[in-house]
mmCIF file of C-alpha atoms in Angstrom:
data_model
loop_
_atom_site.group_PDB
_atom_site.id
_atom_site.type_symbol
_atom_site.label_atom_id
_atom_site.label_comp_id
_atom_site.label_asym_id
_atom_site.label_seq_id
_atom_site.Cartn_x
_atom_site.Cartn_y
_atom_site.Cartn_z
ATOM 1 C CA UNK A 10 -0.084 0.113 -0.213
ATOM 2 C CA UNK A 11 1.301 3.679 -1.027
ATOM 3 C CA UNK A 12 0.492 7.158 -0.972
ATOM 4 C CA UNK A 13 -2.659 8.695 -3.993
ATOM 5 C CA UNK A 14 -1.160 12.297 -4.663
ATOM 6 C CA UNK A 15 -3.741 14.080 -6.466
ATOM 7 C CA UNK A 16 -3.225 17.369 -7.755
ATOM 8 C CA UNK A 17 -5.599 19.890 -8.616
ATOM 9 C CA UNK A 18 -4.144 21.567 -11.909
ATOM 10 C CA UNK A 19 -5.775 25.560 -11.598
ATOM 11 C CA UNK A 20 -3.361 27.676 -9.447
ATOM 12 C CA UNK A 21 -1.387 24.504 -7.565
ATOM 13 C CA UNK A 22 0.223 22.988 -10.235
ATOM 14 C CA UNK A 23 0.018 25.985 -12.895
ATOM 15 C CA UNK A 24 -1.413 29.811 -13.046
ATOM 16 C CA UNK A 25 -4.834 30.619 -13.905
ATOM 17 C CA UNK A 26 -5.426 30.253 -17.020
ATOM 18 C CA UNK A 27 -1.608 29.713 -17.749
ATOM 19 C CA UNK A 28 1.388 27.171 -18.995
ATOM 20 C CA UNK A 29 3.071 25.065 -16.515
ATOM 21 C CA UNK A 30 5.970 27.206 -15.574
ATOM 22 C CA UNK A 31 8.990 25.115 -17.310
ATOM 23 C CA UNK A 32 11.067 25.852 -13.186
ATOM 24 C CA UNK A 33 7.920 24.161 -12.040
ATOM 25 C CA UNK A 34 8.111 20.978 -14.187
ATOM 26 C CA UNK A 35 11.554 20.348 -14.224
ATOM 27 C CA UNK A 36 11.178 19.827 -10.297
ATOM 28 C CA UNK A 37 8.164 17.918 -10.586
ATOM 29 C CA UNK A 38 9.127 15.170 -13.158
ATOM 30 C CA UNK A 39 12.113 14.971 -10.590
ATOM 31 C CA UNK A 40 9.938 14.550 -7.128
ATOM 32 C CA UNK A 41 7.114 12.696 -9.083
ATOM 33 C CA UNK A 42 9.473 9.720 -9.592
ATOM 34 C CA UNK A 43 8.358 6.676 -8.942
ATOM 35 C CA UNK A 44 5.337 8.277 -7.391
ATOM 36 C CA UNK A 45 2.379 7.663 -8.276
ATOM 37 C CA UNK A 46 -0.322 10.891 -8.469
ATOM 38 C CA UNK A 47 -3.261 11.794 -10.861
ATOM 39 C CA UNK A 48 -4.830 15.281 -12.450
ATOM 40 C CA UNK A 49 -7.844 17.006 -11.318
ATOM 41 C CA UNK A 50 -9.333 19.680 -13.295
ATOM 42 C CA UNK A 51 -12.723 21.954 -13.407
ATOM 43 C CA UNK A 52 -11.708 22.340 -17.027
ATOM 44 C CA UNK A 53 -12.134 19.822 -20.426
ATOM 45 C CA UNK A 54 -9.574 17.356 -21.369
ATOM 46 C CA UNK A 55 -8.452 19.592 -24.193
ATOM 47 C CA UNK A 56 -8.106 22.872 -21.976
ATOM 48 C CA UNK A 57 -5.377 20.603 -19.473
ATOM 49 C CA UNK A 58 -3.489 19.221 -21.653
ATOM 50 C CA UNK A 59 -2.741 22.808 -23.625
ATOM 51 C CA UNK A 60 -2.058 23.516 -19.247
ATOM 52 C CA UNK A 61 0.617 20.630 -18.990
ATOM 53 C CA UNK A 62 3.265 19.365 -21.310
ATOM 54 C CA UNK A 63 3.408 15.371 -22.195
ATOM 55 C CA UNK A 64 5.912 14.772 -20.113
ATOM 56 C CA UNK A 65 3.844 15.740 -17.194
ATOM 57 C CA UNK A 66 0.997 13.932 -18.480
ATOM 58 C CA UNK A 67 1.970 10.975 -19.450
ATOM 59 C CA UNK A 68 3.345 10.197 -16.131
ATOM 60 C CA UNK A 69 0.433 10.666 -14.365
ATOM 61 C CA UNK A 70 -2.066 7.614 -13.677
ATOM 62 C CA UNK A 71 -4.808 9.296 -14.750
ATOM 63 C CA UNK A 72 -6.259 12.519 -15.517
ATOM 64 C CA UNK A 73 -10.038 13.619 -13.937
ATOM 65 C CA UNK A 74 -11.027 16.359 -16.297
ATOM 66 C CA UNK A 75 -14.055 18.677 -16.172
ATOM 67 C CA UNK A 76 -14.695 18.571 -12.749
ATOM 68 C CA UNK A 77 -14.493 14.537 -12.225
ATOM 69 C CA UNK A 78 -17.070 13.715 -14.693
ATOM 70 C CA UNK A 79 -14.560 12.154 -16.767
ATOM 71 C CA UNK A 80 -11.105 10.018 -16.118
ATOM 72 C CA UNK A 81 -8.620 8.963 -18.867
ATOM 73 C CA UNK A 82 -6.317 6.915 -17.745
ATOM 74 C CA UNK A 83 -2.761 6.805 -20.189
ATOM 75 C CA UNK A 84 -5.058 8.313 -23.052
ATOM 76 C CA UNK A 85 -7.735 5.781 -22.915
ATOM 77 C CA UNK A 86 -11.504 7.229 -21.840
ATOM 78 C CA UNK A 87 -12.568 5.102 -18.793
ATOM 79 C CA UNK A 88 -15.670 7.146 -18.224
ATOM 80 C CA UNK A 89 -17.824 9.919 -19.363
ATOM 81 C CA UNK A 90 -21.094 11.357 -17.140
ATOM 82 C CA UNK A 91 -23.016 13.308 -19.448
ATOM 83 C CA UNK A 92 -25.647 15.691 -18.279
ATOM 84 C CA UNK A 93 -27.793 18.308 -19.885
ATOM 85 C CA UNK A 94 -29.055 21.847 -18.401
ATOM 86 C CA UNK A 95 -32.545 22.462 -17.724
ATOM 87 C CA UNK A 96 -33.973 25.139 -19.581
ATOM 88 C CA UNK A 97 -35.073 27.277 -16.284
ATOM 89 C CA UNK A 98 -31.407 26.947 -15.112
ATOM 90 C CA UNK A 99 -30.646 28.329 -18.725
ATOM 91 C CA UNK A 100 -32.997 30.730 -18.074
ATOM 92 C CA UNK A 101 -31.879 31.860 -14.480
ATOM 93 C CA UNK A 102 -28.118 32.096 -15.584
ATOM 94 C CA UNK A 103 -29.214 34.569 -18.726
ATOM 95 C CA UNK A 104 -31.401 36.293 -16.053
ATOM 96 C CA UNK A 105 -28.429 36.950 -13.884
ATOM 97 C CA UNK A 106 -26.170 38.387 -16.601
ATOM 98 C CA UNK A 107 -28.891 40.480 -17.804
ATOM 99 C CA UNK A 108 -28.392 42.211 -14.903
ATOM 100 C CA UNK A 109 -25.119 42.055 -13.750
ATOM 101 C CA UNK A 110 -23.895 45.903 -13.151
ATOM 102 C CA UNK A 111 -20.284 44.768 -14.047
ATOM 103 C CA UNK A 112 -19.433 47.112 -16.900
ATOM 104 C CA UNK A 113 -17.068 44.801 -19.292
ATOM 105 C CA UNK A 114 -19.089 41.544 -19.577
ATOM 106 C CA UNK A 115 -19.038 39.686 -22.773
ATOM 107 C CA UNK A 116 -21.026 37.758 -24.719
ATOM 108 C CA UNK A 117 -20.000 33.768 -24.123
ATOM 109 C CA UNK A 118 -21.129 33.369 -20.574
ATOM 110 C CA UNK A 119 -21.545 29.884 -20.893
ATOM 111 C CA UNK A 120 -19.747 26.989 -21.525
ATOM 112 C CA UNK A 121 -20.733 23.178 -21.661
ATOM 113 C CA UNK A 122 -18.399 20.385 -20.272
ATOM 114 C CA UNK A 123 -18.688 16.837 -19.948
ATOM 115 C CA UNK A 124 -21.517 16.602 -17.025
ATOM 116 C CA UNK A 125 -21.280 19.838 -15.975
ATOM 117 C CA UNK A 126 -21.587 23.667 -17.142
ATOM 118 C CA UNK A 127 -19.101 26.927 -16.695
ATOM 119 C CA UNK A 128 -21.248 30.275 -16.154
ATOM 120 C CA UNK A 129 -18.853 33.511 -15.871
ATOM 121 C CA UNK A 130 -20.855 36.942 -16.407
ATOM 122 C CA UNK A 131 -17.294 38.099 -17.271
ATOM 123 C CA UNK A 132 -17.347 35.879 -20.985
ATOM 124 C CA UNK A 133 -15.465 32.669 -21.281
ATOM 125 C CA UNK A 134 -13.177 34.153 -24.277
ATOM 126 C CA UNK A 135 -11.877 37.062 -21.298
ATOM 127 C CA UNK A 136 -8.276 37.774 -22.135
ATOM 128 C CA UNK A 137 -5.725 36.421 -18.612
ATOM 129 C CA UNK A 138 -6.148 40.861 -17.527
ATOM 130 C CA UNK A 139 -9.587 41.166 -18.334
ATOM 131 C CA UNK A 140 -9.674 37.717 -15.807
ATOM 132 C CA UNK A 141 -7.970 39.654 -13.506
ATOM 133 C CA UNK A 142 -9.808 43.134 -13.433
ATOM 134 C CA UNK A 143 -13.396 40.538 -13.186
ATOM 135 C CA UNK A 144 -11.836 38.606 -10.194
ATOM 136 C CA UNK A 145 -10.632 42.110 -8.360
ATOM 137 C CA UNK A 146 -14.116 43.494 -9.335
ATOM 138 C CA UNK A 147 -16.479 40.787 -7.879
ATOM 139 C CA UNK A 148 -13.587 40.317 -4.597
ATOM 140 C CA UNK A 149 -15.311 43.986 -3.948
ATOM 141 C CA UNK A 150 -18.858 42.940 -4.764
ATOM 142 C CA UNK A 151 -18.636 39.251 -4.330
ATOM 143 C CA UNK A 152 -21.458 38.538 -7.589
ATOM 144 C CA UNK A 153 -20.453 34.782 -8.207
ATOM 145 C CA UNK A 154 -21.570 34.123 -4.049
ATOM 146 C CA UNK A 155 -24.734 36.062 -4.763
ATOM 147 C CA UNK A 156 -25.504 34.026 -7.935
ATOM 148 C CA UNK A 157 -24.126 30.128 -6.640
ATOM 149 C CA UNK A 158 -25.905 31.335 -3.506
ATOM 150 C CA UNK A 159 -29.381 32.313 -5.363
ATOM 151 C CA UNK A 160 -28.950 28.569 -7.442
ATOM 152 C CA UNK A 161 -28.319 27.019 -4.247
ATOM 153 C CA UNK A 162 -31.260 27.839 -3.405
ATOM 154 C CA UNK A 163 -34.012 27.032 -6.770
ATOM 155 C CA UNK A 164 -32.352 24.682 -7.121
ATOM 156 C CA UNK A 165 -31.041 22.555 -4.603
ATOM 157 C CA UNK A 166 -29.959 18.904 -6.581
ATOM 158 C CA UNK A 167 -27.490 21.049 -8.146
ATOM 159 C CA UNK A 168 -23.842 22.224 -7.212
ATOM 160 C CA UNK A 169 -22.930 24.746 -7.768
ATOM 161 C CA UNK A 170 -19.223 25.703 -6.936
ATOM 162 C CA UNK A 171 -16.246 28.515 -7.468
ATOM 163 C CA UNK A 172 -13.909 28.031 -10.182
ATOM 164 C CA UNK A 173 -11.218 29.859 -11.895
ATOM 165 C CA UNK A 174 -10.873 33.328 -11.490
ATOM 166 C CA UNK A 175 -14.264 34.531 -13.325
ATOM 167 C CA UNK A 176 -16.301 31.354 -13.174
ATOM 168 C CA UNK A 177 -19.066 28.551 -11.274
ATOM 169 C CA UNK A 178 -18.691 25.571 -11.752
ATOM 170 C CA UNK A 179 -22.677 23.649 -12.351
ATOM 171 C CA UNK A 180 -23.340 20.018 -11.968
ATOM 172 C CA UNK A 181 -25.665 17.296 -10.467
ATOM 173 C CA UNK A 182 -24.997 17.033 -6.492
ATOM 174 C CA UNK A 183 -22.157 14.749 -5.822
ATOM 175 C CA UNK A 184 -20.823 14.724 -9.118
ATOM 176 C CA UNK A 185 -17.560 17.224 -8.431
ATOM 177 C CA UNK A 186 -14.355 17.122 -7.607
ATOM 178 C CA UNK A 187 -14.746 14.414 -4.821
ATOM 179 C CA UNK A 188 -15.388 12.175 -7.706
ATOM 180 C CA UNK A 189 -11.836 11.269 -7.625
ATOM 181 C CA UNK A 190 -10.726 10.792 -4.921
ATOM 182 C CA UNK A 191 -14.045 8.479 -4.540
ATOM 183 C CA UNK A 192 -12.601 6.260 -8.407
ATOM 184 C CA UNK A 193 -8.942 6.286 -6.903
ATOM 185 C CA UNK A 194 -10.489 5.004 -3.072
ATOM 186 C CA UNK A 195 -11.864 1.725 -5.158
ATOM 187 C CA UNK A 196 -8.294 1.116 -6.502
ATOM 188 C CA UNK A 197 -7.691 -0.723 -3.317
ATOM 189 C CA UNK A 198 -4.075 0.259 -3.221
ATOM 190 C CA UNK A 199 -3.742 3.105 -1.546
ATOM 191 C CA UNK A 200 -3.649 3.691 2.208
ATOM 192 C CA UNK A 201 -3.059 7.519 1.606
ATOM 193 C CA UNK A 202 -4.662 10.400 -0.351
ATOM 194 C CA UNK A 203 -3.227 13.462 -0.002
ATOM 195 C CA UNK A 204 -5.096 15.319 -2.375
ATOM 196 C CA UNK A 205 -4.134 19.688 -3.420
ATOM 197 C CA UNK A 206 -6.303 21.913 -4.000
ATOM 198 C CA UNK A 207 -6.594 25.879 -4.119
ATOM 199 C CA UNK A 208 -11.046 26.393 -4.044
ATOM 200 C CA UNK A 209 -10.562 24.258 -0.119
ATOM 201 C CA UNK A 210 -12.953 26.992 0.900
ATOM 202 C CA UNK A 211 -16.986 26.909 1.277
ATOM 203 C CA UNK A 212 -18.273 27.225 -1.842
ATOM 204 C CA UNK A 213 -14.944 26.450 -4.054
ATOM 205 C CA UNK A 214 -15.037 24.158 -6.103
ATOM 206 C CA UNK A 215 -12.523 21.633 -4.179
ATOM 207 C CA UNK A 216 -14.353 21.979 -0.954
ATOM 208 C CA UNK A 217 -15.764 18.775 -1.870
ATOM 209 C CA UNK A 218 -12.583 17.275 -2.334
ATOM 210 C CA UNK A 219 -11.826 18.497 1.790
ATOM 211 C CA UNK A 220 -14.871 17.041 2.610
ATOM 212 C CA UNK A 221 -14.396 14.291 1.531
ATOM 213 C CA UNK A 222 -10.908 12.926 2.753
ATOM 214 C CA UNK A 223 -12.187 14.376 5.934
ATOM 215 C CA UNK A 224 -14.967 12.138 5.960
ATOM 216 C CA UNK A 225 -13.163 9.323 5.137
ATOM 217 C CA UNK A 226 -9.524 10.198 7.459
ATOM 218 C CA UNK A 227 -7.652 8.723 5.193
ATOM 219 C CA UNK A 228 -5.393 11.449 4.018
ATOM 220 C CA UNK A 229 -4.842 14.682 3.913
ATOM 221 C CA UNK A 230 -6.209 18.009 2.100
ATOM 222 C CA UNK A 231 -3.484 20.846 1.399
ATOM 223 C CA UNK A 232 -5.135 24.037 0.952
ATOM 224 C CA UNK A 233 -2.204 25.469 -1.222
ATOM 225 C CA UNK A 234 -2.195 29.074 -3.341
ATOM 226 C CA UNK A 235 0.271 28.058 -6.016
ATOM 227 C CA UNK A 236 2.583 26.037 -7.495
ATOM 228 C CA UNK A 237 5.587 27.863 -5.600
ATOM 229 C CA UNK A 238 3.234 26.381 -2.233
ATOM 230 C CA UNK A 239 2.826 22.925 -3.935
ATOM 231 C CA UNK A 240 6.377 23.013 -4.051
ATOM 232 C CA UNK A 241 7.542 23.602 -0.721
ATOM 233 C CA UNK A 242 4.453 21.633 0.622
ATOM 234 C CA UNK A 243 6.363 18.812 -1.581
ATOM 235 C CA UNK A 244 10.172 19.088 -0.231
ATOM 236 C CA UNK A 245 8.426 18.672 3.292
ATOM 237 C CA UNK A 246 7.408 15.673 2.579
ATOM 238 C CA UNK A 247 8.855 11.936 3.176
#
């Protein structure tokens, strides 16, 4: 029995919307030799492979994309959980986008992924600078929290979580990143599960994974600020 390491990609291995940094790649490849690790992301599989080099992707024991609703092992698709959002949900999201006072919102505010929907008032096509602008504005006005609270009351069978700098991740209850932990646990190969995530706060899209670890008491959740913080933690582990 050994330890499995699960890494949320955005904010843990990469800066938001950016490619994995070169110095960190060399460190991570050296660290991960003879270790089992899994990659977990809220984005689609195609987006994840745009962030990480092939050397890291191929070394992973598995890649969970779209909030864990899709899993690939050695490039082979293991499962894919489909879901179609209701008309009522889509209407509510349109209403929130229309009435938002954010001054620089864009038209493309929805992105459908396997088993989930991503909603962003700022706009899915926002540049990194525009994402930072919205993030700073939202930190002050807490718009995403208001949207999540409203949708959670209207649609109690859905999980609505803050993701990235500008978005909300929406999926059926239980179809969140904790799916990755459940699947890895069922392999019966590991006695410890270490999960690294930057959104382990209540309402963040790593929060369900944090609760899952706490419930099963078979590992540890590491609240990470960025890849530099991840490196520091990994260097301190035995």
